[in-house]
Amino acid sequence: MTKAVRSTRLKRKSAGASSMTAVDLNSSITSDEPTAGPESSQKVVPTRPNTKRKKSVSDTLHVLTTGLTDAQTTRLRRAAKQVSTTGTTISIHTSATKSTHSYTHVVTPVGKDMRASRTFKYLVGLACGARVVTPDWLFECAKRNTVVSESPYAVKGDSATPTHTLERRNAGELFTGRSFYLWGEPSCWDAGSAHSRDDLVFLLQAAGARVVDELPEIEDDAQDTESSEPLRAAKCMDKDLVKVPQKYRAQFALPISDNPIVLVDTNSLKSARCSTTMSAITATTLPCRTKSWLFDCISTNQIL
């Protein structure tokens, strides 16, 4: 075979191969079949539905009781033991302690108006964001052997604030970021009131406040004296202010600011040391408030 013939045949084979390659590439683009490549070689793993049960936010319900007789409390404990929902335990507390700021429910008796008496434990429960219900809620839980909705058994509010209706609130949200200084004679706080100083500190902390041990030294920020309307203390303090000398009453009308709030025990105003201490307070712009104001704030979940 001559060199010319061999060269001719090689050219024909090369041309044929090029023609076939062009057809194959063209058919692969127009074909409905998926193009083979690195992505198509990966296995498609079907997603599986998540069948796992969501874990409860709290495995234990802390129920604080108030206003119940011993017989009612005993019956309530029996009902709590009967509830055997999966992963849920109901713990009954008859006293508010510093170790527990996580009460989930307050159980209290009510009148025909579905309002409860405003007890210290009732206020602690509100400060903790607890749901306030009647004893029938827990009895129904025991009857159905599960935790039922609180709505049919929800307490409307308390008798001290008859125009306010309770709403859901978050734990410790009312006084978050605020500081309090408690002024008063220790003997007056503890002996002259149904609530001791330690009780009030506990209540304030449950509501998110920070309690300071010393009277802060705040420079006098000139108050706005151009206002046409004189400042007036909150109405809830009217009875308390009867015990306050006239020269100190303006301090109870000062608006709440970023400065610490002075919670005053009005019984201590009879003390001989009252004049010196109150003079130091009035030399600043620290607003003064009474216990009645504190209780109404927690009842209504607003700073009055």
PDB file of C-alpha atoms in Angstrom, residues 46-198:
ATOM      1  CA  PRO A  46     -35.420  11.028  51.002  1.00  0.00           C
ATOM      2  CA  THR A  47     -36.237  13.208  54.013  1.00  0.00           C
ATOM      3  CA  ARG A  48     -37.939  11.468  56.898  1.00  0.00           C
ATOM      4  CA  PRO A  49     -40.607  13.171  59.001  1.00  0.00           C
ATOM      5  CA  ASN A  50     -39.567  14.003  62.543  1.00  0.00           C
ATOM      6  CA  THR A  51     -41.640  11.663  64.650  1.00  0.00           C
ATOM      7  CA  LYS A  52     -39.895  12.437  67.928  1.00  0.00           C
ATOM      8  CA  ARG A  53     -42.104  14.023  70.611  1.00  0.00           C
ATOM      9  CA  LYS A  54     -41.046  17.536  71.522  1.00  0.00           C
ATOM     10  CA  LYS A  55     -39.695  17.735  75.006  1.00  0.00           C
ATOM     11  CA  SER A  56     -41.762  19.741  77.455  1.00  0.00           C
ATOM     12  CA  VAL A  57     -40.399  23.151  78.426  1.00  0.00           C
ATOM     13  CA  SER A  58     -40.711  22.168  82.057  1.00  0.00           C
ATOM     14  CA  ASP A  59     -40.947  18.642  83.406  1.00  0.00           C
ATOM     15  CA  THR A  60     -42.278  19.938  86.720  1.00  0.00           C
ATOM     16  CA  LEU A  61     -45.175  22.285  87.425  1.00  0.00           C
ATOM     17  CA  HIS A  62     -44.538  24.297  90.598  1.00  0.00           C
ATOM     18  CA  VAL A  63     -47.904  25.155  92.140  1.00  0.00           C
ATOM     19  CA  LEU A  64     -48.012  27.771  94.923  1.00  0.00           C
ATOM     20  CA  THR A  65     -51.127  27.662  97.104  1.00  0.00           C
ATOM     21  CA  THR A  66     -52.631  30.584  98.990  1.00  0.00           C
ATOM     22  CA  GLY A  67     -55.797  31.139 100.998  1.00  0.00           C
ATOM     23  CA  LEU A  68     -56.578  27.423 101.348  1.00  0.00           C
ATOM     24  CA  THR A  69     -57.458  25.552 104.510  1.00  0.00           C
ATOM     25  CA  ASP A  70     -55.407  22.563 105.650  1.00  0.00           C
ATOM     26  CA  ALA A  71     -58.143  20.206 104.434  1.00  0.00           C
ATOM     27  CA  GLN A  72     -58.194  21.851 100.993  1.00  0.00           C
ATOM     28  CA  THR A  73     -54.411  21.674 100.757  1.00  0.00           C
ATOM     29  CA  THR A  74     -54.436  17.960 101.638  1.00  0.00           C
ATOM     30  CA  ARG A  75     -57.006  17.281  98.944  1.00  0.00           C
ATOM     31  CA  LEU A  76     -54.935  19.277  96.475  1.00  0.00           C
ATOM     32  CA  ARG A  77     -51.840  17.211  97.227  1.00  0.00           C
ATOM     33  CA  ARG A  78     -53.776  14.006  96.582  1.00  0.00           C
ATOM     34  CA  ALA A  79     -54.978  15.356  93.261  1.00  0.00           C
ATOM     35  CA  ALA A  80     -51.419  16.277  92.265  1.00  0.00           C
ATOM     36  CA  LYS A  81     -50.233  12.723  92.952  1.00  0.00           C
ATOM     37  CA  GLN A  82     -52.965  11.311  90.733  1.00  0.00           C
ATOM     38  CA  VAL A  83     -51.788  13.241  87.707  1.00  0.00           C
ATOM     39  CA  SER A  84     -49.489  10.890  85.830  1.00  0.00           C
ATOM     40  CA  THR A  85     -48.895  12.569  82.484  1.00  0.00           C
ATOM     41  CA  THR A  86     -45.758  11.455  80.713  1.00  0.00           C
ATOM     42  CA  GLY A  87     -42.748  13.384  81.960  1.00  0.00           C
ATOM     43  CA  THR A  88     -44.786  15.846  84.037  1.00  0.00           C
ATOM     44  CA  THR A  89     -44.769  16.185  87.821  1.00  0.00           C
ATOM     45  CA  ILE A  90     -46.896  18.574  89.872  1.00  0.00           C
ATOM     46  CA  SER A  91     -45.158  19.901  92.973  1.00  0.00           C
ATOM     47  CA  ILE A  92     -47.279  21.658  95.611  1.00  0.00           C
ATOM     48  CA  HIS A  93     -45.741  24.580  97.570  1.00  0.00           C
ATOM     49  CA  THR A  94     -47.503  26.073 100.584  1.00  0.00           C
ATOM     50  CA  SER A  95     -44.918  28.802 101.181  1.00  0.00           C
ATOM     51  CA  ALA A  96     -42.913  31.091  98.914  1.00  0.00           C
ATOM     52  CA  THR A  97     -39.192  30.507  99.292  1.00  0.00           C
ATOM     53  CA  LYS A  98     -36.152  32.283  97.888  1.00  0.00           C
ATOM     54  CA  SER A  99     -34.932  29.070  96.290  1.00  0.00           C
ATOM     55  CA  THR A 100     -37.898  28.968  93.919  1.00  0.00           C
ATOM     56  CA  HIS A 101     -38.484  31.826  91.490  1.00  0.00           C
ATOM     57  CA  SER A 102     -40.114  29.556  88.948  1.00  0.00           C
ATOM     58  CA  TYR A 103     -43.695  29.069  90.122  1.00  0.00           C
ATOM     59  CA  THR A 104     -45.853  28.076  87.171  1.00  0.00           C
ATOM     60  CA  HIS A 105     -49.254  28.248  88.875  1.00  0.00           C
ATOM     61  CA  VAL A 106     -50.960  29.871  91.842  1.00  0.00           C
ATOM     62  CA  VAL A 107     -54.018  28.064  93.220  1.00  0.00           C
ATOM     63  CA  THR A 108     -56.369  30.271  95.216  1.00  0.00           C
ATOM     64  CA  PRO A 109     -60.042  30.368  96.187  1.00  0.00           C
ATOM     65  CA  VAL A 110     -62.184  33.129  94.650  1.00  0.00           C
ATOM     66  CA  GLY A 111     -65.464  34.910  95.229  1.00  0.00           C
ATOM     67  CA  LYS A 112     -68.475  34.998  92.927  1.00  0.00           C
ATOM     68  CA  ASP A 113     -66.710  37.619  90.823  1.00  0.00           C
ATOM     69  CA  MET A 114     -63.816  35.178  90.185  1.00  0.00           C
ATOM     70  CA  ARG A 115     -61.433  37.496  92.056  1.00  0.00           C
ATOM     71  CA  ALA A 116     -58.982  36.408  94.727  1.00  0.00           C
ATOM     72  CA  SER A 117     -57.709  38.046  97.889  1.00  0.00           C
ATOM     73  CA  ARG A 118     -54.397  39.797  97.284  1.00  0.00           C
ATOM     74  CA  THR A 119     -52.008  37.838  99.465  1.00  0.00           C
ATOM     75  CA  PHE A 120     -48.231  37.974  99.495  1.00  0.00           C
ATOM     76  CA  LYS A 121     -47.992  34.568  97.788  1.00  0.00           C
ATOM     77  CA  TYR A 122     -50.493  35.707  95.158  1.00  0.00           C
ATOM     78  CA  LEU A 123     -48.191  38.648  94.343  1.00  0.00           C
ATOM     79  CA  VAL A 124     -45.103  36.425  94.271  1.00  0.00           C
ATOM     80  CA  GLY A 125     -46.845  34.161  91.774  1.00  0.00           C
ATOM     81  CA  LEU A 126     -47.733  37.100  89.539  1.00  0.00           C
ATOM     82  CA  ALA A 127     -44.164  38.394  89.688  1.00  0.00           C
ATOM     83  CA  CYS A 128     -42.975  34.937  88.580  1.00  0.00           C
ATOM     84  CA  GLY A 129     -45.362  34.936  85.614  1.00  0.00           C
ATOM     85  CA  ALA A 130     -47.502  32.134  87.078  1.00  0.00           C
ATOM     86  CA  ARG A 131     -50.998  31.255  85.873  1.00  0.00           C
ATOM     87  CA  VAL A 132     -53.555  31.980  88.619  1.00  0.00           C
ATOM     88  CA  VAL A 133     -56.323  29.380  88.823  1.00  0.00           C
ATOM     89  CA  THR A 134     -58.921  27.975  91.184  1.00  0.00           C
ATOM     90  CA  PRO A 135     -58.471  24.580  92.914  1.00  0.00           C
ATOM     91  CA  ASP A 136     -60.907  23.037  90.413  1.00  0.00           C
ATOM     92  CA  TRP A 137     -58.172  23.170  87.764  1.00  0.00           C
ATOM     93  CA  LEU A 138     -56.021  20.640  89.612  1.00  0.00           C
ATOM     94  CA  PHE A 139     -59.018  18.479  90.500  1.00  0.00           C
ATOM     95  CA  GLU A 140     -59.918  18.318  86.806  1.00  0.00           C
ATOM     96  CA  CYS A 141     -56.309  17.399  85.968  1.00  0.00           C
ATOM     97  CA  ALA A 142     -56.574  14.474  88.383  1.00  0.00           C
ATOM     98  CA  LYS A 143     -59.943  13.444  86.981  1.00  0.00           C
ATOM     99  CA  ARG A 144     -58.629  13.300  83.403  1.00  0.00           C
ATOM    100  CA  ASN A 145     -55.171  12.096  84.432  1.00  0.00           C
ATOM    101  CA  THR A 146     -53.570  14.833  82.349  1.00  0.00           C
ATOM    102  CA  VAL A 147     -52.790  18.543  82.550  1.00  0.00           C
ATOM    103  CA  VAL A 148     -55.841  20.387  81.216  1.00  0.00           C
ATOM    104  CA  SER A 149     -56.193  23.956  79.961  1.00  0.00           C
ATOM    105  CA  GLU A 150     -56.199  26.650  82.626  1.00  0.00           C
ATOM    106  CA  SER A 151     -58.619  28.937  80.759  1.00  0.00           C
ATOM    107  CA  PRO A 152     -61.914  27.634  82.253  1.00  0.00           C
ATOM    108  CA  TYR A 153     -60.436  27.964  85.762  1.00  0.00           C
ATOM    109  CA  ALA A 154     -58.507  31.237  85.346  1.00  0.00           C
ATOM    110  CA  VAL A 155     -58.827  33.820  88.125  1.00  0.00           C
ATOM    111  CA  LYS A 156     -60.025  37.181  86.845  1.00  0.00           C
ATOM    112  CA  GLY A 157     -57.873  39.274  89.180  1.00  0.00           C
ATOM    113  CA  ASP A 158     -57.757  40.397  92.803  1.00  0.00           C
ATOM    114  CA  SER A 159     -60.184  42.369  94.929  1.00  0.00           C
ATOM    115  CA  ALA A 160     -57.657  45.173  95.557  1.00  0.00           C
ATOM    116  CA  THR A 161     -57.647  46.155  91.853  1.00  0.00           C
ATOM    117  CA  PRO A 162     -61.255  45.387  90.828  1.00  0.00           C
ATOM    118  CA  THR A 163     -61.051  47.127  87.446  1.00  0.00           C
ATOM    119  CA  HIS A 164     -58.018  45.182  86.237  1.00  0.00           C
ATOM    120  CA  THR A 165     -58.167  41.796  84.521  1.00  0.00           C
ATOM    121  CA  LEU A 166     -55.171  39.488  84.661  1.00  0.00           C
ATOM    122  CA  GLU A 167     -53.272  38.746  81.467  1.00  0.00           C
ATOM    123  CA  ARG A 168     -50.321  36.493  80.705  1.00  0.00           C
ATOM    124  CA  ARG A 169     -46.968  37.959  81.701  1.00  0.00           C
ATOM    125  CA  ASN A 170     -43.337  36.910  81.603  1.00  0.00           C
ATOM    126  CA  ALA A 171     -41.420  36.098  84.769  1.00  0.00           C
ATOM    127  CA  GLY A 172     -39.528  39.030  86.263  1.00  0.00           C
ATOM    128  CA  GLU A 173     -40.383  41.443  83.464  1.00  0.00           C
ATOM    129  CA  LEU A 174     -42.012  44.279  85.425  1.00  0.00           C
ATOM    130  CA  PHE A 175     -38.936  45.789  87.126  1.00  0.00           C
ATOM    131  CA  THR A 176     -36.178  44.445  84.903  1.00  0.00           C
ATOM    132  CA  GLY A 177     -33.311  46.946  84.792  1.00  0.00           C
ATOM    133  CA  ARG A 178     -34.611  48.962  87.782  1.00  0.00           C
ATOM    134  CA  SER A 179     -33.069  49.411  91.223  1.00  0.00           C
ATOM    135  CA  PHE A 180     -34.774  49.881  94.588  1.00  0.00           C
ATOM    136  CA  TYR A 181     -33.596  51.145  97.935  1.00  0.00           C
ATOM    137  CA  LEU A 182     -35.726  50.204 100.951  1.00  0.00           C
ATOM    138  CA  TRP A 183     -35.806  52.961 103.554  1.00  0.00           C
ATOM    139  CA  GLY A 184     -37.201  52.382 107.022  1.00  0.00           C
ATOM    140  CA  GLU A 185     -36.423  51.272 110.545  1.00  0.00           C
ATOM    141  CA  PRO A 186     -35.911  47.471 110.676  1.00  0.00           C
ATOM    142  CA  SER A 187     -38.236  47.204 113.660  1.00  0.00           C
ATOM    143  CA  CYS A 188     -40.965  49.058 111.764  1.00  0.00           C
ATOM    144  CA  TRP A 189     -40.639  46.963 108.619  1.00  0.00           C
ATOM    145  CA  ASP A 190     -40.971  43.713 110.559  1.00  0.00           C
ATOM    146  CA  ALA A 191     -43.264  44.595 113.451  1.00  0.00           C
ATOM    147  CA  GLY A 192     -45.447  47.342 112.033  1.00  0.00           C
ATOM    148  CA  SER A 193     -46.420  45.518 108.838  1.00  0.00           C
ATOM    149  CA  ALA A 194     -47.760  42.195 107.662  1.00  0.00           C
ATOM    150  CA  HIS A 195     -44.743  41.963 105.344  1.00  0.00           C
ATOM    151  CA  SER A 196     -41.183  42.002 106.593  1.00  0.00           C
ATOM    152  CA  ARG A 197     -38.331  43.744 104.829  1.00  0.00           C
ATOM    153  CA  ASP A 198     -37.034  40.370 103.640  1.00  0.00           C
TER     154      ASP A 198
END
